[in-house]
Coordinates of C-alpha atoms in Angstrom, one line a residue:
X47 CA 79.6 133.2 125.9
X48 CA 77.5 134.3 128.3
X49 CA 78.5 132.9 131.8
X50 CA 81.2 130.6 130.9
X51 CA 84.5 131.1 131.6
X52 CA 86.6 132.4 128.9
X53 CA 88.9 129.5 127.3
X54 CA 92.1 128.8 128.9
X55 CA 93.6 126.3 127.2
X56 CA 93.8 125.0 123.5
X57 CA 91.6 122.2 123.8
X58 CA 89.0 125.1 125.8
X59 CA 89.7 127.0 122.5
X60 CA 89.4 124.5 120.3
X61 CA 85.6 123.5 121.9
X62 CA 84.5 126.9 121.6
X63 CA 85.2 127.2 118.2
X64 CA 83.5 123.8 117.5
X65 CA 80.2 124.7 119.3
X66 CA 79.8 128.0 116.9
X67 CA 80.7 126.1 114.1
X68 CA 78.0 123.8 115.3
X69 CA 75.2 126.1 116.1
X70 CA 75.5 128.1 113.5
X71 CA 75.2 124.7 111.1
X72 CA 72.2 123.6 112.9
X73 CA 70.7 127.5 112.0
X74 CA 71.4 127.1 108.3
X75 CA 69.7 123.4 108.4
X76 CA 66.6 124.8 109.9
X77 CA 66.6 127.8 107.1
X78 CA 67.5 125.0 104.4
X79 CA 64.7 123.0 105.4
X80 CA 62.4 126.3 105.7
X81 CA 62.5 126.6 101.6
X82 CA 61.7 123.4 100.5
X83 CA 58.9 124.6 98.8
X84 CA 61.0 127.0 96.7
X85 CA 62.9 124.3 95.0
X86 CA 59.9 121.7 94.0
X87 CA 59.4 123.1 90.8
X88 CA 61.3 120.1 88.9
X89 CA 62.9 116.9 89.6
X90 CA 66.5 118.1 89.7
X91 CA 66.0 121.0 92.4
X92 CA 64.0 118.5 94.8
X93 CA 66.8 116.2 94.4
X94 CA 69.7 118.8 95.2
X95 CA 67.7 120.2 97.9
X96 CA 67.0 116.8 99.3
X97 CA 71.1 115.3 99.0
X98 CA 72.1 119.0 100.4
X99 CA 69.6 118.5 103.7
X100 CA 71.0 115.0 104.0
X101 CA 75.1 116.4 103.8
X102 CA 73.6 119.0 106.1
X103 CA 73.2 116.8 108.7
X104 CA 76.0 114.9 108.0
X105 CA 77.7 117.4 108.9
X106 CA 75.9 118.0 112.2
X107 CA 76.7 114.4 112.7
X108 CA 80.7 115.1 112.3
X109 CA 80.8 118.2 114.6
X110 CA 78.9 116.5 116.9
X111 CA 81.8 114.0 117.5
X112 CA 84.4 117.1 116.9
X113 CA 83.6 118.1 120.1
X114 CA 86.1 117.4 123.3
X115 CA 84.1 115.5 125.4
X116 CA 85.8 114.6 129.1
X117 CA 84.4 111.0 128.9
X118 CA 85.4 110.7 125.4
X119 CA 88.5 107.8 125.1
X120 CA 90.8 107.3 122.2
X121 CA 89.7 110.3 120.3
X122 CA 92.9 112.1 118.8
X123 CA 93.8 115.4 116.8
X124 CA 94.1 113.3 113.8
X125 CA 90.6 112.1 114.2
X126 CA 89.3 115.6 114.8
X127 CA 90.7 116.7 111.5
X128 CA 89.4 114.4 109.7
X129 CA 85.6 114.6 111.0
X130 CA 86.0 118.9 110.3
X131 CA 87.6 118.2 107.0
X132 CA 84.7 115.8 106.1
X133 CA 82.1 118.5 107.2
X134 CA 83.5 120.7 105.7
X135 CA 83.5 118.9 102.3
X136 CA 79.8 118.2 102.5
X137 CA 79.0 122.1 102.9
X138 CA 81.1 122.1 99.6
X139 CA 79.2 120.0 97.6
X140 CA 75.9 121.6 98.8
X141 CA 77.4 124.6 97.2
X142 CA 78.1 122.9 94.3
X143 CA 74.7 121.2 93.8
X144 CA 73.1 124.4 93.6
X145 CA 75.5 126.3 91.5
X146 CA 75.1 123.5 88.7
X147 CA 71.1 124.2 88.7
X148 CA 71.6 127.9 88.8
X149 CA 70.5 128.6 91.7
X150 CA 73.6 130.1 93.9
X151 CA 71.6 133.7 94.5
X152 CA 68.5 131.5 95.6
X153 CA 70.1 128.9 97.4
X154 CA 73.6 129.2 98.3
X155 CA 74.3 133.0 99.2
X156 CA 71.5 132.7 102.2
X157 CA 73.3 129.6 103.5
X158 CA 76.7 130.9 103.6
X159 CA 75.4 133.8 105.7
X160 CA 75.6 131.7 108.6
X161 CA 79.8 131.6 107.8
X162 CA 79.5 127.5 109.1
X163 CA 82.7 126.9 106.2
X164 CA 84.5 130.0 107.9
X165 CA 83.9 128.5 111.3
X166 CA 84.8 125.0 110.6
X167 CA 87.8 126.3 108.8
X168 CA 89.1 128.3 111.9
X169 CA 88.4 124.7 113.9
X170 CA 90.8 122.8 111.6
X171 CA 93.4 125.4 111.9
X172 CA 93.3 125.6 115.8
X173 CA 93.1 121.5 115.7
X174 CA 95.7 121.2 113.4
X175 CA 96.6 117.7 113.3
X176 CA 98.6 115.5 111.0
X177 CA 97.4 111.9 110.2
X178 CA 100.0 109.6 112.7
X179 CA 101.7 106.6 110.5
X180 CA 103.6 104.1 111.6
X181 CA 106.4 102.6 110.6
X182 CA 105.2 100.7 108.1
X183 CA 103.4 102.8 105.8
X184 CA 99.7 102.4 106.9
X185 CA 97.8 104.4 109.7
X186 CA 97.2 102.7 113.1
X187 CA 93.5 101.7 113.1
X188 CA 94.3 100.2 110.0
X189 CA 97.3 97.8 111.1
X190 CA 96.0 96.7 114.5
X191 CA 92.2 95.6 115.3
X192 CA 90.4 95.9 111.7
X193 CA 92.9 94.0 109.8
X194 CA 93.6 91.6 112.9
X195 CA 89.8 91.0 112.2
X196 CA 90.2 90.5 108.5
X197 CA 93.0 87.7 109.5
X198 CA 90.6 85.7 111.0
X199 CA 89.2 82.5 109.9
X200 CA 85.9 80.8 110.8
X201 CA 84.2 84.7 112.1
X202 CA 81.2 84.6 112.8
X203 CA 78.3 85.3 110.5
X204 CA 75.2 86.9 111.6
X205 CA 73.4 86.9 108.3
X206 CA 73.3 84.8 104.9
X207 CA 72.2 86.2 102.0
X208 CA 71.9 84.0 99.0
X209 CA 70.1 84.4 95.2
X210 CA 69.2 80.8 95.3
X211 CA 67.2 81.2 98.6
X212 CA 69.8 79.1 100.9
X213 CA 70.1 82.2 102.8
X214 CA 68.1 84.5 105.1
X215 CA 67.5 86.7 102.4
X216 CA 67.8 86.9 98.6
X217 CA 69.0 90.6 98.7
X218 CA 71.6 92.6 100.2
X219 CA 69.5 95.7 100.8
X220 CA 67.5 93.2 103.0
X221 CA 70.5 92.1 104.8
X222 CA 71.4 95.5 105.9
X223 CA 68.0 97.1 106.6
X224 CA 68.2 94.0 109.6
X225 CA 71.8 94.9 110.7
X226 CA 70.0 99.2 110.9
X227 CA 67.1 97.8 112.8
X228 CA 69.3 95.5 115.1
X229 CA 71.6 98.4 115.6
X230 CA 68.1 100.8 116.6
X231 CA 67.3 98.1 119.0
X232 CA 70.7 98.5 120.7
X233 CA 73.0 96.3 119.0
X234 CA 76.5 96.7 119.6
X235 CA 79.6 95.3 117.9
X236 CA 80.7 94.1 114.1
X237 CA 77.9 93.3 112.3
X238 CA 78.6 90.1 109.1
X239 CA 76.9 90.1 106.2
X240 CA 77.8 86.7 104.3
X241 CA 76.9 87.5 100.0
X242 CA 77.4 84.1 98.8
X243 CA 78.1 84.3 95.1
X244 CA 75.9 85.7 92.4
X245 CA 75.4 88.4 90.7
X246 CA 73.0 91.0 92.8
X247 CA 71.4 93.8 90.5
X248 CA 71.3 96.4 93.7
X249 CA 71.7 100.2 94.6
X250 CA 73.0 100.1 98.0
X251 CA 73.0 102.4 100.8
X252 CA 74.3 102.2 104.1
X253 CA 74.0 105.4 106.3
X254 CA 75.3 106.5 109.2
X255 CA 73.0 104.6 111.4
X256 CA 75.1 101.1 109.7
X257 CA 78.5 101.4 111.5
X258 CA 80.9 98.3 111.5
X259 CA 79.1 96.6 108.5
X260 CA 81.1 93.9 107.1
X261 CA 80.3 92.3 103.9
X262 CA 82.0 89.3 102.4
X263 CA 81.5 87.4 99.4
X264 CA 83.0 84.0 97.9
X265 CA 85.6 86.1 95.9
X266 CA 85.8 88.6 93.2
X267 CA 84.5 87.8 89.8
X268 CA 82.2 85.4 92.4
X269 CA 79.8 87.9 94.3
X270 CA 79.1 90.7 92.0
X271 CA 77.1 93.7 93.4
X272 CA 75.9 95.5 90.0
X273 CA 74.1 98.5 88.9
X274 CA 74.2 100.8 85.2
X275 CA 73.6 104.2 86.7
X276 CA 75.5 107.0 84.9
X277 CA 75.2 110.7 84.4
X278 CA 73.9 110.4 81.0
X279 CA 70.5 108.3 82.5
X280 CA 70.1 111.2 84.5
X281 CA 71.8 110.9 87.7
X282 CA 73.7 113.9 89.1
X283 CA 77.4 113.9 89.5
X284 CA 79.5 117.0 91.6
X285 CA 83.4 116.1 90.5
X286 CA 84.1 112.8 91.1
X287 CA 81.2 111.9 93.3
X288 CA 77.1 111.0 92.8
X289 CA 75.4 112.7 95.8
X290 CA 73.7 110.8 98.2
X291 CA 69.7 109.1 98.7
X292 CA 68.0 109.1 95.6
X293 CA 70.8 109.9 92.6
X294 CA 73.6 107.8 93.8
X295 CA 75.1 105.4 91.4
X296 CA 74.5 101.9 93.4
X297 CA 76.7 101.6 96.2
X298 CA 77.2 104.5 98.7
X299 CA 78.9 103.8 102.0
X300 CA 78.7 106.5 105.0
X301 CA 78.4 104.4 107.6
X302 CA 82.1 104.0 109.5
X303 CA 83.8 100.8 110.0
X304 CA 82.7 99.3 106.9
X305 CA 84.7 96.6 105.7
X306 CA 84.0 94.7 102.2
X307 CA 85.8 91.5 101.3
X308 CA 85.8 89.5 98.2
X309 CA 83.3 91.1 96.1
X310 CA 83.5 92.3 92.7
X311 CA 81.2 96.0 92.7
X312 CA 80.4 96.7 88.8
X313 CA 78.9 99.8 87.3
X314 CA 78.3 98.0 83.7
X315 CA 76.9 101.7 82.4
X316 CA 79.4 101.2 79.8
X317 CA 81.8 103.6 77.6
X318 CA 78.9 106.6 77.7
X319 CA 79.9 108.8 80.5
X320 CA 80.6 108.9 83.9
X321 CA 79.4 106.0 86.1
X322 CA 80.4 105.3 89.4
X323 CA 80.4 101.8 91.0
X324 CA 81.7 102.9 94.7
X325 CA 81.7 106.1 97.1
X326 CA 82.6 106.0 100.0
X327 CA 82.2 108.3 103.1
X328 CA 82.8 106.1 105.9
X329 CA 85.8 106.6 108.3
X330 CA 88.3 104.2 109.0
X331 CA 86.5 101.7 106.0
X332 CA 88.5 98.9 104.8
X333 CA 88.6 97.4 101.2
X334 CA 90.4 94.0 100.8
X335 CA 90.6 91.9 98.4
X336 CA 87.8 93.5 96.1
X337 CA 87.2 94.2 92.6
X338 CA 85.8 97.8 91.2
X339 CA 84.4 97.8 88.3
X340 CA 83.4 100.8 85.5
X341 CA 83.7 102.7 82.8
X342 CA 84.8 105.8 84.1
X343 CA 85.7 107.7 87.9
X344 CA 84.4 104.2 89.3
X345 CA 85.6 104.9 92.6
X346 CA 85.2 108.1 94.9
X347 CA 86.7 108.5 97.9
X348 CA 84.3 111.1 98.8
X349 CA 85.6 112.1 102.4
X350 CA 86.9 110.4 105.5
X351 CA 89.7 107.8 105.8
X352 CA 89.8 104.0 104.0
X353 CA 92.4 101.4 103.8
X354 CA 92.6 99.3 100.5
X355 CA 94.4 96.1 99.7
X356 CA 95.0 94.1 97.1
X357 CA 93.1 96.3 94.9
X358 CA 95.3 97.6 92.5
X359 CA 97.0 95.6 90.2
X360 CA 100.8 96.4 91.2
X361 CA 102.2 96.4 87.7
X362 CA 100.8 100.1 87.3
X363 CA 98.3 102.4 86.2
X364 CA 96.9 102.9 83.3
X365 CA 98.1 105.9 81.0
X366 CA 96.6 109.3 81.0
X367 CA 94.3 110.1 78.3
X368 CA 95.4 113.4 76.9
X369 CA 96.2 116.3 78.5
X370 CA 92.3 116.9 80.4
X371 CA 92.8 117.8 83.6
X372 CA 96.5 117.9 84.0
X373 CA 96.7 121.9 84.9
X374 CA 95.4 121.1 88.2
X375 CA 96.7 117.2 89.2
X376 CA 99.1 116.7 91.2
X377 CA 100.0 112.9 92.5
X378 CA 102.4 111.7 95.3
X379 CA 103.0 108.8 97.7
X380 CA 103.8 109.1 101.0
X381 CA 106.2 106.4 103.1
X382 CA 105.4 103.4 100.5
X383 CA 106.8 100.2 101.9
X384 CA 106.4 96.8 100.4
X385 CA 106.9 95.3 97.0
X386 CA 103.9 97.6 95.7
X387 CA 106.3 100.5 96.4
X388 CA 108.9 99.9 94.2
X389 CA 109.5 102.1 91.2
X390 CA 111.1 98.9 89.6
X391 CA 107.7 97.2 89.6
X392 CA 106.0 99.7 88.0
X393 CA 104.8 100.5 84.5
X394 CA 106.4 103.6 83.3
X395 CA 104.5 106.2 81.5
X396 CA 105.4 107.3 78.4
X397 CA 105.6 111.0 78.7
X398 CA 106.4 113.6 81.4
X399 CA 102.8 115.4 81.4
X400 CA 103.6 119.0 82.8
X401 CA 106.7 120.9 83.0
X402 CA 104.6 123.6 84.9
X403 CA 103.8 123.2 88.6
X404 CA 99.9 122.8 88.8
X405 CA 98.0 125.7 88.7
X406 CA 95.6 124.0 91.3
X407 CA 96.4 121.0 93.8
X408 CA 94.1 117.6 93.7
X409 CA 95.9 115.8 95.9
X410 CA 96.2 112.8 96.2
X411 CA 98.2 110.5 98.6
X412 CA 98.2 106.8 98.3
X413 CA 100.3 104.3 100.9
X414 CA 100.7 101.2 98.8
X415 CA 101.7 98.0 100.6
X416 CA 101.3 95.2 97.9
X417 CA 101.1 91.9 99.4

């Protein structure tokens, strides 16, 4: 530590503990970006060594704001946890990549050298958080300003974006390469992208230099953002997600704020193999009153929170297909209010899967508050 005073407080602790994760992170980038060369000999290794530099620095980018900071205002625990928890799912996934392609010796071993997981991992333990929910069944940030903005009618719009050319601009992509150079140019605030409808045959992407991007459309079925990008055409997948720049699906969000509205987003791959139509990695993200659309794992919450409404058809889910994967699911809802949350609305499913306890915990939590 050098000439700083030793920690004498949690919060002192807690810093500390941040910063090494951080440096440390920022030494394993520089060595990641030092082997490029090593892993150009095909396609697939220049694309998992290009979506590992970009999670990388995502995760930079979530330490970064990990970090107490005395002029830092309404930052809690809760966000802490998740920003670590997201950083330290990217390091995951660049593990992952690699050990698909072989190349965990290569690749892999040298980068957890620098023990960033280990250190990001002590950080979440000292933070150690729980996610605050109110009283009725949703998270704060969701219940107050972001859906109070949703509420409104007549917003403002700050670009049009039409396939008949009534619009600024025909394309989406368009739309939101202007809302990235507006926001370079010191652009503050909610940015509102109006889709009118049509379909729209796009791969989006909207980084973390796109916070509070809002799209709308005229309504699902209406505004269709499409694409037919699966792993059998080639594109990588790492458990339920596509990874980043150049092999994602169509429609990757990591910029936070996002909030999409009336749209329909289809993956129209068809029944061949895994296809997403959405990821998202955006904090605090809302999806209202959208349609997603695919064959199969068409949406992947790949880190970070999101609010969804009136997404899910209340009557149920569909059944389970077999037995795949049930040694390691495990399912539960947590405060449910509103008529989505009662059992009595619900489809029942015709078997009890497991009598064992999972071997293995996915879990997922879902706070359902049908309209």
């Amino acid at each position: 530590m050098g000439n700083d005073p030793p920690p004498n407080t949690t919060s002192d602790f807690f810093n500390l503990s941040v910063s090494a994760a951080l440096s440390r992170a920022l030494h394993a980038q520089s060595h990641l970006d030092s082997l490029r060369h090593r892993f150009s000999r095909n396609a697939s290794e220049s694309k998992a060594w290009s979506d590992c530099m970009s999670l990388y620095r995502n995760t930079i980018i979530q330490l970064n704001r990990s970090v107490d900071s005395p002029t830092a205002t309404g930052c809690t625990a809760a966000d802490k946890q998740t920003w670590l928890s997201a950083a330290l799912t990217n390091l995951e996934i660049c593990h992952i990549l690699f050990g698909r392609l072989g190349l965990s010796e290569e690749m892999v071993s040298p980068l957890q050298g620098y023990n960033v997981s280990d250190l990001i991992s002590n950080s979440l333990a000292i933070n150690e958080a729980p996610p605050a929910v109110n009283g009725m069944g949703e998270e704060n940030w969701a219940t107050v300003g972001m859906r109070r903005l949703l509420q409104t009618k007549g917003r403002r719009v700050d670009v049009v974006v039409a396939k008949d050319g009534s619009g600024k601009y025909r394309t989406i992509g368009e739309a939101i390469r202007e809302a990235e150079r507006q926001r370079k140019r010191g652009r503050k605030g909610r940015f509102v992208i109006y889709v009118k409808a049509g379909v729209y045959s796009e791969y989006l992407q909207i980084g973390t230099g796109v916070p509070n991007l809002t799209l709308i459309g005229d309504g699902k079925g209406k505004t269709i953002i499409r694409g037919n990008r699966s792993v059998g055409k080639g594109y990588t997948m790492v458990g339920c997600a596509t990874i980043l720049n150049r092999i994602i699906n169509f429609a990757a969000v990591f910029g936070d704020g996002f909030i999409a509205q009336d749209l329909t987003f289809r993956n129209d791959n068809g029944p061949r193999t895994q296809a997403l139509a959405l990821l998202l990695g955006s904090d605090r993200s809302i999806i209202y009153r959208c349609s997603i659309e695919g064959y199969q794992d068409t949406l992947c919450v790949f880190s970070q929170r999101q609010f969804y409404r009136d997404l899910v058809h209340p009557a149920g889910w569909l059944e389970w297909n077999g037995n795949f994967a049930l040694d390691t699911l495990y399912y539960a809802e947590f405060k449910n209010t509103g008529p989505g949350s009662k059992m009595s609305r619900r489809i029942i499913m015709g078997r009890t899967f497991m009598e064992e306890p999972p071997l293995l915990s996915w879990e997922a939590i879902f706070i359902i508050n049908f309209a």
